[in-house]
PDB file of C-alpha atoms in Angstrom:
ATOM      1  CA  UNK W1396       7.136  13.528 -44.681  1.00 82.00           C
ATOM      2  CA  UNK W1397      10.106  12.152 -46.617  1.00 81.00           C
ATOM      3  CA  UNK W1398       8.992   9.074 -48.475  1.00 94.00           C
ATOM      4  CA  UNK W1399       9.125   6.832 -51.509  1.00 97.00           C
ATOM      5  CA  UNK W1400       5.655   6.119 -52.875  1.00 97.00           C
ATOM      6  CA  UNK W1401       4.847   3.167 -55.077  1.00 97.00           C
ATOM      7  CA  UNK W1402       1.552   2.550 -56.851  1.00 97.00           C
ATOM      8  CA  UNK W1403      -0.306   0.326 -56.946  1.00 97.00           C
ATOM      9  CA  UNK W1404       0.308  -1.772 -53.822  1.00 96.00           C
ATOM     10  CA  UNK W1405      -1.323  -4.819 -55.402  1.00 97.00           C
ATOM     11  CA  UNK W1406      -1.809  -5.652 -59.057  1.00 97.00           C
ATOM     12  CA  UNK W1407      -3.204  -8.725 -60.774  1.00 97.00           C
ATOM     13  CA  UNK W1408      -2.893  -8.883 -64.529  1.00 96.00           C
ATOM     14  CA  UNK W1409      -2.780 -11.328 -67.415  1.00 97.00           C
ATOM     15  CA  UNK W1410       0.128 -12.436 -69.565  1.00 97.00           C
ATOM     16  CA  UNK W1411       1.055  -9.935 -72.242  1.00 97.00           C
ATOM     17  CA  UNK W1412      -0.908  -6.936 -70.969  1.00 97.00           C
ATOM     18  CA  UNK W1413       1.460  -3.982 -70.630  1.00 97.00           C
ATOM     19  CA  UNK W1414       1.647  -2.405 -67.193  1.00 97.00           C
ATOM     20  CA  UNK W1415       3.498   0.339 -65.359  1.00 98.00           C
ATOM     21  CA  UNK W1416       4.343   0.516 -61.681  1.00 98.00           C
ATOM     22  CA  UNK W1417       5.006   4.064 -60.575  1.00 98.00           C
ATOM     23  CA  UNK W1418       7.601   5.237 -58.063  1.00 98.00           C
ATOM     24  CA  UNK W1419       7.951   8.764 -56.765  1.00 98.00           C
ATOM     25  CA  UNK W1420      10.235  10.276 -54.110  1.00 97.00           C
ATOM     26  CA  UNK W1421      10.045  13.688 -52.452  1.00 96.00           C
ATOM     27  CA  UNK W1422      13.622  13.868 -51.105  1.00 95.00           C
ATOM     28  CA  UNK W1423      15.323  15.282 -54.228  1.00 95.00           C
ATOM     29  CA  UNK W1424      17.439  12.119 -54.453  1.00 96.00           C
ATOM     30  CA  UNK W1425      19.593  11.609 -57.520  1.00 95.00           C
ATOM     31  CA  UNK W1426      19.726   7.811 -57.294  1.00 95.00           C
ATOM     32  CA  UNK W1427      16.694   5.560 -57.744  1.00 96.00           C
ATOM     33  CA  UNK W1428      16.431   1.816 -58.250  1.00 97.00           C
ATOM     34  CA  UNK W1429      14.041  -1.112 -58.609  1.00 98.00           C
ATOM     35  CA  UNK W1430      14.270  -4.540 -56.953  1.00 97.00           C
ATOM     36  CA  UNK W1431      12.265  -7.704 -57.044  1.00 97.00           C
ATOM     37  CA  UNK W1432      11.938  -9.961 -54.025  1.00 96.00           C
ATOM     38  CA  UNK W1433      11.280 -13.669 -54.410  1.00 94.00           C
ATOM     39  CA  UNK W1434      11.210 -16.412 -51.759  1.00 90.00           C
ATOM     40  CA  UNK W1435      14.649 -17.875 -51.159  1.00 86.00           C
ATOM     41  CA  UNK W1436      16.330 -15.344 -53.461  1.00 88.00           C
ATOM     42  CA  UNK W1437      16.298 -12.157 -51.394  1.00 89.00           C
ATOM     43  CA  UNK W1438      16.158  -8.862 -53.277  1.00 92.00           C
ATOM     44  CA  UNK W1439      17.643  -8.565 -56.742  1.00 93.00           C
ATOM     45  CA  UNK W1440      18.314  -5.270 -58.489  1.00 94.00           C
ATOM     46  CA  UNK W1441      16.469  -4.784 -61.782  1.00 96.00           C
ATOM     47  CA  UNK W1442      17.504  -1.304 -62.931  1.00 96.00           C
ATOM     48  CA  UNK W1443      18.987   1.773 -61.337  1.00 95.00           C
ATOM     49  CA  UNK W1444      19.372   5.418 -62.270  1.00 96.00           C
ATOM     50  CA  UNK W1445      22.096   7.789 -61.136  1.00 93.00           C
ATOM     51  CA  UNK W1446      20.202  10.867 -62.308  1.00 93.00           C
ATOM     52  CA  UNK W1447      17.740  12.201 -64.873  1.00 96.00           C
ATOM     53  CA  UNK W1448      18.065  10.483 -68.267  1.00 95.00           C
ATOM     54  CA  UNK W1449      20.715   8.069 -66.893  1.00 95.00           C
ATOM     55  CA  UNK W1450      19.698   4.429 -66.376  1.00 96.00           C
ATOM     56  CA  UNK W1451      21.675   1.198 -66.003  1.00 95.00           C
ATOM     57  CA  UNK W1452      20.880  -2.492 -65.849  1.00 95.00           C
ATOM     58  CA  UNK W1453      21.057  -4.321 -62.568  1.00 93.00           C
ATOM     59  CA  UNK W1454      21.248  -8.055 -62.030  1.00 90.00           C
ATOM     60  CA  UNK W1455      17.905  -9.077 -63.570  1.00 95.00           C
ATOM     61  CA  UNK W1456      16.809  -6.496 -66.207  1.00 97.00           C
ATOM     62  CA  UNK W1457      15.281  -8.889 -68.752  1.00 97.00           C
ATOM     63  CA  UNK W1458      11.613  -8.192 -69.419  1.00 97.00           C
ATOM     64  CA  UNK W1459      11.653  -4.754 -67.777  1.00 98.00           C
ATOM     65  CA  UNK W1460      12.068  -1.166 -68.902  1.00 98.00           C
ATOM     66  CA  UNK W1461      12.519   2.039 -66.938  1.00 98.00           C
ATOM     67  CA  UNK W1462      12.649   5.736 -67.661  1.00 97.00           C
ATOM     68  CA  UNK W1463      13.910   8.729 -65.700  1.00 98.00           C
ATOM     69  CA  UNK W1464      12.518  11.854 -67.310  1.00 97.00           C
ATOM     70  CA  UNK W1465      12.128  13.697 -64.014  1.00 97.00           C
ATOM     71  CA  UNK W1466      14.211  13.496 -60.862  1.00 97.00           C
ATOM     72  CA  UNK W1467      11.338  12.460 -58.610  1.00 97.00           C
ATOM     73  CA  UNK W1468       9.831   9.681 -60.756  1.00 98.00           C
ATOM     74  CA  UNK W1469      11.194   6.303 -61.844  1.00 98.00           C
ATOM     75  CA  UNK W1470       8.465   4.103 -63.355  1.00 98.00           C
ATOM     76  CA  UNK W1471       8.955   0.380 -63.974  1.00 98.00           C
ATOM     77  CA  UNK W1472       7.424  -0.837 -67.227  1.00 98.00           C
ATOM     78  CA  UNK W1473       6.567  -4.409 -68.140  1.00 97.00           C
ATOM     79  CA  UNK W1474       5.816  -4.367 -71.867  1.00 96.00           C
ATOM     80  CA  UNK W1475       4.637  -7.986 -72.013  1.00 97.00           C
ATOM     81  CA  UNK W1476       4.379  -9.460 -68.518  1.00 97.00           C
ATOM     82  CA  UNK W1477       4.843 -13.188 -68.014  1.00 97.00           C
ATOM     83  CA  UNK W1478       4.022 -15.400 -65.008  1.00 97.00           C
ATOM     84  CA  UNK W1479       7.711 -15.555 -64.008  1.00 97.00           C
ATOM     85  CA  UNK W1480       7.500 -11.834 -63.274  1.00 98.00           C
ATOM     86  CA  UNK W1481       5.050 -12.514 -60.465  1.00 98.00           C
ATOM     87  CA  UNK W1482       6.912 -11.041 -57.524  1.00 98.00           C
ATOM     88  CA  UNK W1483       7.100  -8.343 -54.853  1.00 98.00           C
ATOM     89  CA  UNK W1484       8.687  -5.193 -56.260  1.00 98.00           C
ATOM     90  CA  UNK W1485      10.436  -2.431 -54.319  1.00 98.00           C
ATOM     91  CA  UNK W1486      11.536   0.993 -55.420  1.00 98.00           C
ATOM     92  CA  UNK W1487      14.286   2.805 -53.524  1.00 97.00           C
ATOM     93  CA  UNK W1488      16.085   6.131 -53.653  1.00 97.00           C
ATOM     94  CA  UNK W1489      19.173   7.701 -52.096  1.00 94.00           C
ATOM     95  CA  UNK W1490      21.444  10.697 -52.378  1.00 92.00           C
ATOM     96  CA  UNK W1491      23.697  10.062 -55.347  1.00 79.00           C
ATOM     97  CA  UNK W1492      27.072  10.368 -53.654  1.00 77.00           C
ATOM     98  CA  UNK W1493      28.830   8.585 -50.828  1.00 78.00           C
ATOM     99  CA  UNK W1494      27.241   5.831 -48.779  1.00 80.00           C
ATOM    100  CA  UNK W1495      23.924   7.437 -48.020  1.00 87.00           C
ATOM    101  CA  UNK W1496      21.265   4.836 -47.187  1.00 90.00           C
ATOM    102  CA  UNK W1497      18.576   3.565 -49.526  1.00 93.00           C
ATOM    103  CA  UNK W1498      15.005   4.621 -48.700  1.00 95.00           C
ATOM    104  CA  UNK W1499      12.503   1.996 -49.800  1.00 96.00           C
ATOM    105  CA  UNK W1500       8.862   2.180 -50.723  1.00 96.00           C
ATOM    106  CA  UNK W1501       6.346  -0.243 -49.243  1.00 94.00           C
ATOM    107  CA  UNK W1502       6.326  -2.547 -52.221  1.00 96.00           C
ATOM    108  CA  UNK W1503       4.046  -3.599 -55.069  1.00 98.00           C
ATOM    109  CA  UNK W1504       2.826  -7.177 -55.170  1.00 97.00           C
ATOM    110  CA  UNK W1505       2.356  -8.187 -58.793  1.00 98.00           C
ATOM    111  CA  UNK W1506       0.618 -11.349 -59.931  1.00 98.00           C
ATOM    112  CA  UNK W1507       0.691 -12.305 -63.627  1.00 98.00           C
ATOM    113  CA  UNK W1508      -1.700 -15.112 -64.614  1.00 96.00           C
TER     114      UNK W1508
ATOM    115  CA  UNK Y 797      26.365 -17.103 -57.387  1.00 61.00           C
ATOM    116  CA  UNK Y 798      25.316 -15.078 -54.386  1.00 67.00           C
ATOM    117  CA  UNK Y 799      27.871 -12.518 -53.299  1.00 87.00           C
ATOM    118  CA  UNK Y 800      26.859 -12.851 -49.644  1.00 92.00           C
ATOM    119  CA  UNK Y 801      25.737 -15.868 -47.641  1.00 93.00           C
ATOM    120  CA  UNK Y 802      23.821 -15.767 -44.388  1.00 95.00           C
ATOM    121  CA  UNK Y 803      22.106 -18.349 -42.174  1.00 96.00           C
ATOM    122  CA  UNK Y 804      18.422 -18.662 -42.990  1.00 95.00           C
ATOM    123  CA  UNK Y 805      17.259 -18.115 -39.442  1.00 96.00           C
ATOM    124  CA  UNK Y 806      18.420 -17.375 -35.911  1.00 97.00           C
ATOM    125  CA  UNK Y 807      16.786 -17.072 -32.515  1.00 96.00           C
ATOM    126  CA  UNK Y 808      17.631 -14.888 -29.579  1.00 96.00           C
ATOM    127  CA  UNK Y 809      16.226 -14.295 -26.143  1.00 96.00           C
ATOM    128  CA  UNK Y 810      14.929 -10.835 -25.422  1.00 96.00           C
ATOM    129  CA  UNK Y 811      17.535  -8.461 -23.948  1.00 95.00           C
ATOM    130  CA  UNK Y 812      20.379 -10.770 -24.971  1.00 95.00           C
ATOM    131  CA  UNK Y 813      23.021  -9.749 -27.554  1.00 95.00           C
ATOM    132  CA  UNK Y 814      22.627 -11.121 -31.070  1.00 97.00           C
ATOM    133  CA  UNK Y 815      25.442 -11.777 -33.540  1.00 97.00           C
ATOM    134  CA  UNK Y 816      24.296 -12.120 -37.141  1.00 98.00           C
ATOM    135  CA  UNK Y 817      27.054 -13.471 -39.425  1.00 97.00           C
ATOM    136  CA  UNK Y 818      27.634 -12.895 -43.125  1.00 97.00           C
ATOM    137  CA  UNK Y 819      30.201 -14.346 -45.480  1.00 96.00           C
ATOM    138  CA  UNK Y 820      31.339 -12.396 -48.539  1.00 94.00           C
ATOM    139  CA  UNK Y 821      34.469 -14.194 -49.642  1.00 91.00           C
ATOM    140  CA  UNK Y 822      34.544 -12.618 -53.137  1.00 90.00           C
ATOM    141  CA  UNK Y 823      34.316  -9.023 -51.905  1.00 92.00           C
ATOM    142  CA  UNK Y 824      36.462  -6.568 -53.823  1.00 90.00           C
ATOM    143  CA  UNK Y 825      38.633  -3.958 -52.164  1.00 88.00           C
ATOM    144  CA  UNK Y 826      36.219  -1.128 -52.916  1.00 90.00           C
ATOM    145  CA  UNK Y 827      32.924  -2.831 -52.006  1.00 93.00           C
ATOM    146  CA  UNK Y 828      31.122  -1.444 -48.969  1.00 94.00           C
ATOM    147  CA  UNK Y 829      29.288  -3.772 -46.590  1.00 95.00           C
ATOM    148  CA  UNK Y 830      25.757  -2.642 -45.776  1.00 95.00           C
ATOM    149  CA  UNK Y 831      23.113  -4.152 -43.506  1.00 97.00           C
ATOM    150  CA  UNK Y 832      19.409  -3.577 -43.829  1.00 97.00           C
ATOM    151  CA  UNK Y 833      16.455  -5.130 -42.060  1.00 97.00           C
ATOM    152  CA  UNK Y 834      12.941  -5.784 -43.245  1.00 96.00           C
ATOM    153  CA  UNK Y 835       9.917  -5.866 -40.982  1.00 94.00           C
ATOM    154  CA  UNK Y 836       6.799  -7.727 -42.163  1.00 89.00           C
ATOM    155  CA  UNK Y 837       4.902  -5.972 -44.972  1.00 87.00           C
ATOM    156  CA  UNK Y 838       7.480  -3.188 -45.230  1.00 91.00           C
ATOM    157  CA  UNK Y 839      10.419  -2.268 -47.403  1.00 94.00           C
ATOM    158  CA  UNK Y 840      13.930  -2.808 -46.052  1.00 95.00           C
ATOM    159  CA  UNK Y 841      15.385  -0.130 -43.797  1.00 95.00           C
ATOM    160  CA  UNK Y 842      19.023   0.845 -43.340  1.00 95.00           C
ATOM    161  CA  UNK Y 843      20.873  -0.399 -40.281  1.00 96.00           C
ATOM    162  CA  UNK Y 844      24.601   0.241 -40.710  1.00 96.00           C
ATOM    163  CA  UNK Y 845      27.487   0.138 -43.193  1.00 95.00           C
ATOM    164  CA  UNK Y 846      31.269  -0.070 -43.210  1.00 94.00           C
ATOM    165  CA  UNK Y 847      34.350  -0.601 -45.355  1.00 93.00           C
ATOM    166  CA  UNK Y 848      37.207  -1.880 -43.206  1.00 92.00           C
ATOM    167  CA  UNK Y 849      36.882  -0.660 -39.645  1.00 89.00           C
ATOM    168  CA  UNK Y 850      34.291  -1.689 -37.115  1.00 92.00           C
ATOM    169  CA  UNK Y 851      31.357   0.714 -36.913  1.00 93.00           C
ATOM    170  CA  UNK Y 852      28.843   1.633 -34.229  1.00 94.00           C
ATOM    171  CA  UNK Y 853      25.591   3.542 -34.408  1.00 91.00           C
ATOM    172  CA  UNK Y 854      22.496   3.831 -32.261  1.00 89.00           C
ATOM    173  CA  UNK Y 855      20.935   0.727 -33.804  1.00 88.00           C
ATOM    174  CA  UNK Y 856      23.804  -1.748 -33.941  1.00 95.00           C
ATOM    175  CA  UNK Y 857      27.501  -2.457 -34.365  1.00 97.00           C
ATOM    176  CA  UNK Y 858      29.256  -3.886 -37.388  1.00 97.00           C
ATOM    177  CA  UNK Y 859      32.359  -5.998 -36.953  1.00 97.00           C
ATOM    178  CA  UNK Y 860      34.367  -6.567 -40.138  1.00 96.00           C
ATOM    179  CA  UNK Y 861      36.990  -9.296 -40.362  1.00 95.00           C
ATOM    180  CA  UNK Y 862      40.526  -8.176 -41.091  1.00 94.00           C
ATOM    181  CA  UNK Y 863      40.499  -9.894 -44.494  1.00 94.00           C
ATOM    182  CA  UNK Y 864      36.980  -8.446 -45.134  1.00 94.00           C
ATOM    183  CA  UNK Y 865      35.654 -11.844 -46.182  1.00 95.00           C
ATOM    184  CA  UNK Y 866      33.091 -11.871 -43.425  1.00 96.00           C
ATOM    185  CA  UNK Y 867      31.248  -9.485 -41.151  1.00 97.00           C
ATOM    186  CA  UNK Y 868      28.943  -9.658 -38.151  1.00 97.00           C
ATOM    187  CA  UNK Y 869      26.036  -7.432 -37.270  1.00 98.00           C
ATOM    188  CA  UNK Y 870      25.688  -7.086 -33.517  1.00 97.00           C
ATOM    189  CA  UNK Y 871      22.473  -6.082 -31.799  1.00 96.00           C
ATOM    190  CA  UNK Y 872      23.508  -5.369 -28.237  1.00 94.00           C
ATOM    191  CA  UNK Y 873      20.172  -6.095 -26.547  1.00 94.00           C
ATOM    192  CA  UNK Y 874      17.521  -7.718 -28.686  1.00 95.00           C
ATOM    193  CA  UNK Y 875      13.974  -6.473 -28.259  1.00 95.00           C
ATOM    194  CA  UNK Y 876      10.761  -7.865 -29.711  1.00 95.00           C
ATOM    195  CA  UNK Y 877      10.793  -5.003 -32.220  1.00 94.00           C
ATOM    196  CA  UNK Y 878      14.090  -6.320 -33.605  1.00 96.00           C
ATOM    197  CA  UNK Y 879      12.361  -9.408 -35.013  1.00 97.00           C
ATOM    198  CA  UNK Y 880      12.899  -9.012 -38.759  1.00 97.00           C
ATOM    199  CA  UNK Y 881      14.798 -10.341 -41.756  1.00 96.00           C
ATOM    200  CA  UNK Y 882      18.349  -8.947 -41.768  1.00 97.00           C
ATOM    201  CA  UNK Y 883      20.136  -8.545 -45.081  1.00 96.00           C
ATOM    202  CA  UNK Y 884      23.870  -8.330 -45.629  1.00 96.00           C
ATOM    203  CA  UNK Y 885      24.613  -6.375 -48.813  1.00 95.00           C
ATOM    204  CA  UNK Y 886      27.615  -5.448 -50.900  1.00 94.00           C
ATOM    205  CA  UNK Y 887      27.548  -2.029 -52.522  1.00 91.00           C
ATOM    206  CA  UNK Y 888      29.906  -1.683 -55.466  1.00 88.00           C
ATOM    207  CA  UNK Y 889      31.578   1.493 -56.713  1.00 84.00           C
ATOM    208  CA  UNK Y 890      29.232   1.165 -59.676  1.00 80.00           C
ATOM    209  CA  UNK Y 891      26.320   1.698 -57.281  1.00 82.00           C
ATOM    210  CA  UNK Y 892      24.934  -1.797 -57.609  1.00 86.00           C
ATOM    211  CA  UNK Y 893      23.566  -3.322 -54.429  1.00 88.00           C
ATOM    212  CA  UNK Y 894      23.842  -7.102 -54.032  1.00 90.00           C
ATOM    213  CA  UNK Y 895      21.512  -8.438 -51.355  1.00 90.00           C
ATOM    214  CA  UNK Y 896      21.975 -11.789 -49.645  1.00 86.00           C
ATOM    215  CA  UNK Y 897      18.998 -14.037 -48.949  1.00 90.00           C
ATOM    216  CA  UNK Y 898      18.707 -12.709 -45.422  1.00 94.00           C
ATOM    217  CA  UNK Y 899      18.530 -14.082 -41.883  1.00 97.00           C
ATOM    218  CA  UNK Y 900      15.134 -14.235 -40.224  1.00 96.00           C
ATOM    219  CA  UNK Y 901      15.629 -13.253 -36.575  1.00 97.00           C
ATOM    220  CA  UNK Y 902      13.147 -14.486 -33.996  1.00 97.00           C
ATOM    221  CA  UNK Y 903      13.254 -12.822 -30.585  1.00 97.00           C
ATOM    222  CA  UNK Y 904      11.905 -14.950 -27.757  1.00 96.00           C
ATOM    223  CA  UNK Y 905      10.274 -13.100 -24.856  1.00 95.00           C
TER     224      UNK Y 905
END
């Protein structure tokens, strides 16, 4: 089954403790991206990647890192999480060209205390 | 500032048509208009997209104003399964996706 898989689904951590949220897709998509969803703000793009070893900042990249060493994986790294990064995070992928649709994972709910 | 603005919520009776509006007055000539919807506890899913002309697919229709500063997603016959948050999005040539804050659609049986 074609899918985007995020892990974990839920994560509670403390301020300053480094964490990684994984994202993997099995559709051979070139494009992958991360979003955060907050009440009243909709979804905002954090980072995106057009292909392996190519990453770009989205609207709200501060406090986040990403890497794209393999085509299927696009982990989101929070080196020193803070409470304002408490949010619902979505990973998405799509074919790199044209207007192909984004395929989203089921989300990761992160709480930073 | 948000690139798209949508009403926070709308209601529709089951089996009636629904028109979901979106304003995007600062759209550039190369931005595509996309619509996605999000069911509870799920990631958003693609509905439809367009550039200038009106578009139809099996899920919905997209009507784009001539000046492209607004668009309307049309669900021809709302069902209970259409209850969701609908997002109007601008996709730039740089592959950035700008989501609006979404319209929560309630379908009344």
